[in-house]
mmCIF file of C-alpha atoms in Angstrom:
data_model
loop_
_atom_site.group_PDB
_atom_site.id
_atom_site.type_symbol
_atom_site.label_atom_id
_atom_site.label_comp_id
_atom_site.label_asym_id
_atom_site.label_seq_id
_atom_site.Cartn_x
_atom_site.Cartn_y
_atom_site.Cartn_z
ATOM 1 C CA ARG A 157 0.799 23.248 11.744
ATOM 2 C CA ASP A 158 -0.834 25.107 8.824
ATOM 3 C CA GLU A 159 2.598 25.601 7.262
ATOM 4 C CA VAL A 160 3.226 21.837 7.373
ATOM 5 C CA ILE A 161 -0.222 21.105 5.863
ATOM 6 C CA SER A 162 0.496 23.660 3.126
ATOM 7 C CA LYS A 163 3.778 21.859 2.324
ATOM 8 C CA CYS A 164 1.890 18.537 2.242
ATOM 9 C CA GLU A 165 -0.647 20.033 -0.181
ATOM 10 C CA THR A 166 2.202 21.152 -2.444
ATOM 11 C CA LEU A 167 3.732 17.661 -2.367
ATOM 12 C CA LEU A 168 0.338 16.138 -3.109
ATOM 13 C CA GLU A 169 -0.104 18.360 -6.159
ATOM 14 C CA GLN A 170 3.397 17.476 -7.368
ATOM 15 C CA ASN A 171 2.488 13.792 -7.019
ATOM 16 C CA ARG A 172 -0.674 14.315 -9.035
ATOM 17 C CA GLN A 173 1.499 15.824 -11.787
ATOM 18 C CA GLY A 174 3.703 12.735 -11.923
ATOM 19 C CA GLU A 175 6.443 13.444 -9.375
ATOM 20 C CA CYS A 176 6.481 10.441 -7.084
ATOM 21 C CA SER A 177 7.337 11.129 -3.465
ATOM 22 C CA GLY A 178 6.276 10.237 0.009
ATOM 23 C CA VAL A 179 5.906 11.984 3.316
ATOM 24 C CA LEU A 180 7.439 10.679 6.514
ATOM 25 C CA ILE A 181 6.049 12.111 9.732
ATOM 26 C CA SER A 182 8.277 11.686 12.754
ATOM 27 C CA GLY A 183 8.825 13.336 16.101
ATOM 28 C CA GLU A 184 8.610 13.003 19.834
ATOM 29 C CA ALA A 185 5.559 11.553 21.558
ATOM 30 C CA GLY A 186 2.662 13.961 21.994
ATOM 31 C CA VAL A 187 3.591 16.560 19.344
ATOM 32 C CA GLY A 188 0.590 15.838 17.092
ATOM 33 C CA LYS A 189 1.956 13.394 14.503
ATOM 34 C CA SER A 190 -1.231 11.313 14.420
ATOM 35 C CA GLN A 191 -3.440 14.380 14.045
ATOM 36 C CA LEU A 192 -1.247 15.677 11.216
ATOM 37 C CA ALA A 193 -1.378 12.272 9.501
ATOM 38 C CA ARG A 194 -5.198 12.210 9.764
ATOM 39 C CA ARG A 195 -5.471 15.688 8.213
ATOM 40 C CA PHE A 196 -3.092 14.793 5.400
ATOM 41 C CA ARG A 197 -4.873 11.477 4.824
ATOM 42 C CA GLN A 198 -8.159 13.317 4.345
ATOM 43 C CA LEU A 199 -6.531 15.699 1.842
ATOM 44 C CA VAL A 200 -5.119 12.791 -0.154
ATOM 45 C CA LEU A 201 -8.348 10.777 -0.158
ATOM 46 C CA ASN A 202 -10.450 13.821 -1.079
ATOM 47 C CA LYS A 203 -8.290 14.190 -4.204
ATOM 48 C CA GLY A 204 -8.695 10.507 -5.077
ATOM 49 C CA GLY A 205 -5.193 9.608 -3.985
ATOM 50 C CA LEU A 206 -3.719 6.613 -2.229
ATOM 51 C CA PHE A 207 -2.659 7.043 1.386
ATOM 52 C CA LEU A 208 -0.476 4.496 3.161
ATOM 53 C CA SER A 209 0.260 4.904 6.824
ATOM 54 C CA GLY A 210 1.871 2.811 9.474
ATOM 55 C CA LYS A 211 2.899 3.304 13.044
ATOM 56 C CA PHE A 212 6.004 1.595 14.350
ATOM 57 C CA ASP A 213 5.984 0.505 17.973
ATOM 58 C CA GLN A 214 9.514 -0.472 18.937
ATOM 59 C CA SER A 215 8.326 -2.679 21.792
ATOM 60 C CA ARG A 216 5.780 -4.543 19.652
ATOM 61 C CA ASP A 217 6.765 -4.506 15.962
ATOM 62 C CA VAL A 218 9.629 -6.982 15.782
ATOM 63 C CA ILE A 219 8.633 -8.694 12.524
ATOM 64 C CA PRO A 220 10.524 -7.072 9.630
ATOM 65 C CA LEU A 221 8.295 -4.964 7.369
ATOM 66 C CA SER A 222 5.221 -5.586 9.567
ATOM 67 C CA VAL A 223 4.399 -1.861 9.594
ATOM 68 C CA VAL A 224 4.675 -1.707 5.800
ATOM 69 C CA ALA A 225 2.479 -4.800 5.417
ATOM 70 C CA ALA A 226 -0.085 -3.298 7.815
ATOM 71 C CA ALA A 227 -0.122 -0.053 5.824
ATOM 72 C CA PHE A 228 -0.728 -1.934 2.579
ATOM 73 C CA ASN A 229 -3.407 -4.040 4.269
ATOM 74 C CA THR A 230 -5.307 -0.898 5.289
ATOM 75 C CA SER A 231 -4.853 0.563 1.821
ATOM 76 C CA CYS A 232 -6.164 -2.608 0.167
ATOM 77 C CA HIS A 233 -9.169 -2.529 2.507
ATOM 78 C CA GLU A 234 -9.915 1.069 1.490
ATOM 79 C CA PHE A 235 -9.451 0.125 -2.164
ATOM 80 C CA LEU A 236 -11.934 -2.740 -1.766
ATOM 81 C CA GLU A 237 -14.452 -0.393 -0.163
ATOM 82 C CA ARG A 238 -14.260 2.563 -2.533
ATOM 83 C CA SER A 239 -13.210 1.219 -5.919
ATOM 84 C CA THR A 240 -15.423 0.172 -8.784
ATOM 85 C CA GLN A 241 -15.620 -3.371 -10.087
ATOM 86 C CA ASN A 242 -13.583 -2.314 -13.132
ATOM 87 C CA GLU A 243 -10.839 -0.809 -10.945
ATOM 88 C CA LYS A 244 -10.688 -4.018 -8.892
ATOM 89 C CA LYS A 245 -10.403 -6.112 -12.043
ATOM 90 C CA ALA A 246 -7.744 -3.789 -13.463
ATOM 91 C CA LEU A 247 -5.640 -4.063 -10.298
ATOM 92 C CA THR A 248 -5.852 -7.850 -10.095
ATOM 93 C CA LYS A 249 -4.983 -8.224 -13.780
ATOM 94 C CA ARG A 250 -2.054 -5.842 -13.429
ATOM 95 C CA LEU A 251 -0.724 -7.679 -10.368
ATOM 96 C CA GLU A 252 -1.158 -11.092 -11.972
ATOM 97 C CA SER A 253 0.574 -9.987 -15.180
ATOM 98 C CA SER A 254 3.445 -8.132 -13.504
ATOM 99 C CA LEU A 255 4.085 -10.491 -10.582
ATOM 100 C CA GLY A 256 2.765 -13.890 -11.652
ATOM 101 C CA PHE A 257 2.928 -16.462 -8.860
ATOM 102 C CA GLN A 258 4.844 -13.995 -6.682
ATOM 103 C CA VAL A 259 1.574 -12.193 -5.933
ATOM 104 C CA ARG A 260 0.990 -15.073 -3.496
ATOM 105 C CA THR A 261 3.858 -13.827 -1.353
ATOM 106 C CA LEU A 262 2.115 -10.478 -0.995
ATOM 107 C CA MET A 263 -1.209 -12.185 -0.342
ATOM 108 C CA ALA A 264 0.350 -14.077 2.574
ATOM 109 C CA LEU A 265 1.478 -10.763 4.099
ATOM 110 C CA ILE A 266 -1.602 -8.687 3.226
ATOM 111 C CA PRO A 267 -4.948 -10.328 4.074
ATOM 112 C CA ASN A 268 -7.022 -7.669 2.294
ATOM 113 C CA LEU A 269 -5.045 -8.193 -0.896
ATOM 114 C CA GLN A 270 -5.947 -11.860 -0.614
ATOM 115 C CA ARG A 271 -9.612 -10.854 -0.227
ATOM 116 C CA LEU A 272 -9.349 -8.674 -3.331
ATOM 117 C CA MET A 273 -7.683 -11.338 -5.455
ATOM 118 C CA MET A 274 -10.182 -13.995 -4.369
ATOM 119 C CA TYR A 275 -13.122 -11.616 -4.820
ATOM 120 C CA ILE A 276 -12.226 -10.954 -8.432
ATOM 121 C CA SER A 277 -10.762 -14.264 -9.574
ATOM 122 C CA GLY A 278 -12.807 -16.657 -7.453
ATOM 123 C CA ASN A 279 -9.847 -18.968 -8.032
ATOM 124 C CA SER A 280 -8.704 -20.888 -4.971
ATOM 125 C CA SER A 281 -5.579 -22.172 -6.775
ATOM 126 C CA ILE A 282 -4.142 -18.685 -6.383
ATOM 127 C CA PHE A 283 -3.603 -19.566 -2.708
ATOM 128 C CA LEU A 284 -1.036 -22.287 -3.386
ATOM 129 C CA PRO A 285 2.247 -21.427 -1.658
ATOM 130 C CA ALA A 286 4.880 -19.623 -3.657
ATOM 131 C CA PRO A 287 8.104 -21.509 -4.394
ATOM 132 C CA PRO A 288 10.718 -21.047 -1.650
ATOM 133 C CA ASN A 289 13.650 -18.674 -2.107
ATOM 134 C CA GLN A 290 17.262 -19.688 -1.693
ATOM 135 C CA SER A 291 18.439 -17.066 0.806
ATOM 136 C CA CYS A 292 17.285 -14.376 3.217
ATOM 137 C CA VAL A 293 18.848 -11.736 0.960
ATOM 138 C CA ASN A 294 16.654 -12.931 -1.909
ATOM 139 C CA VAL A 295 13.589 -12.802 0.354
ATOM 140 C CA GLU A 296 14.372 -9.249 1.443
ATOM 141 C CA HIS A 297 14.939 -8.031 -2.126
ATOM 142 C CA GLN A 298 11.883 -9.889 -3.379
ATOM 143 C CA THR A 299 9.674 -8.415 -0.648
ATOM 144 C CA HIS A 300 10.861 -4.867 -1.343
ATOM 145 C CA PHE A 301 10.255 -5.412 -5.047
ATOM 146 C CA LEU A 302 6.777 -6.849 -4.408
ATOM 147 C CA PHE A 303 5.758 -3.935 -2.190
ATOM 148 C CA TYR A 304 7.026 -1.548 -4.858
ATOM 149 C CA MET A 305 5.035 -3.333 -7.571
ATOM 150 C CA LEU A 306 1.891 -3.328 -5.423
ATOM 151 C CA LEU A 307 2.233 0.408 -4.812
ATOM 152 C CA GLU A 308 2.869 1.048 -8.507
ATOM 153 C CA SER A 309 -0.120 -1.082 -9.506
ATOM 154 C CA LEU A 310 -2.440 0.643 -7.041
ATOM 155 C CA SER A 311 -1.343 4.074 -8.196
ATOM 156 C CA MET A 312 -1.729 3.202 -11.902
ATOM 157 C CA VAL A 313 -5.285 1.943 -11.371
ATOM 158 C CA LEU A 314 -6.253 5.043 -9.394
ATOM 159 C CA LEU A 315 -4.861 7.568 -11.923
#
């Protein structure tokens, strides 16, 4: 286990130096994945980093990207709790400028992002529905892009 934590620490330091990567923890039931994730989460948060985690339950998680949305929801909650007013404003401005009305799509999937946007802007018009897309392929690509932009925006504000 210490060898795996050491590797995670190395990856974390590489991320802090600008190399973007992620860590995927997988394995059989009962081998300690959750405990490893908790230890790594603490390392990341202690260094001021952003930690996203999600747990897929094959029998329960049938909505596409629900685990990813849940991970971002938890991350947005943590951001709301630990960030300064200036960091919150910076994130909302960055999201509004980079995504425009499309931020509403993310807000529909991520309740804590909606809380953040409303907290800062106080603008209820931000909750108007986003224009519909033409196809499922567009929705999938748009959602991937929006999650990417949210992650990029969060990481830029926290640097």
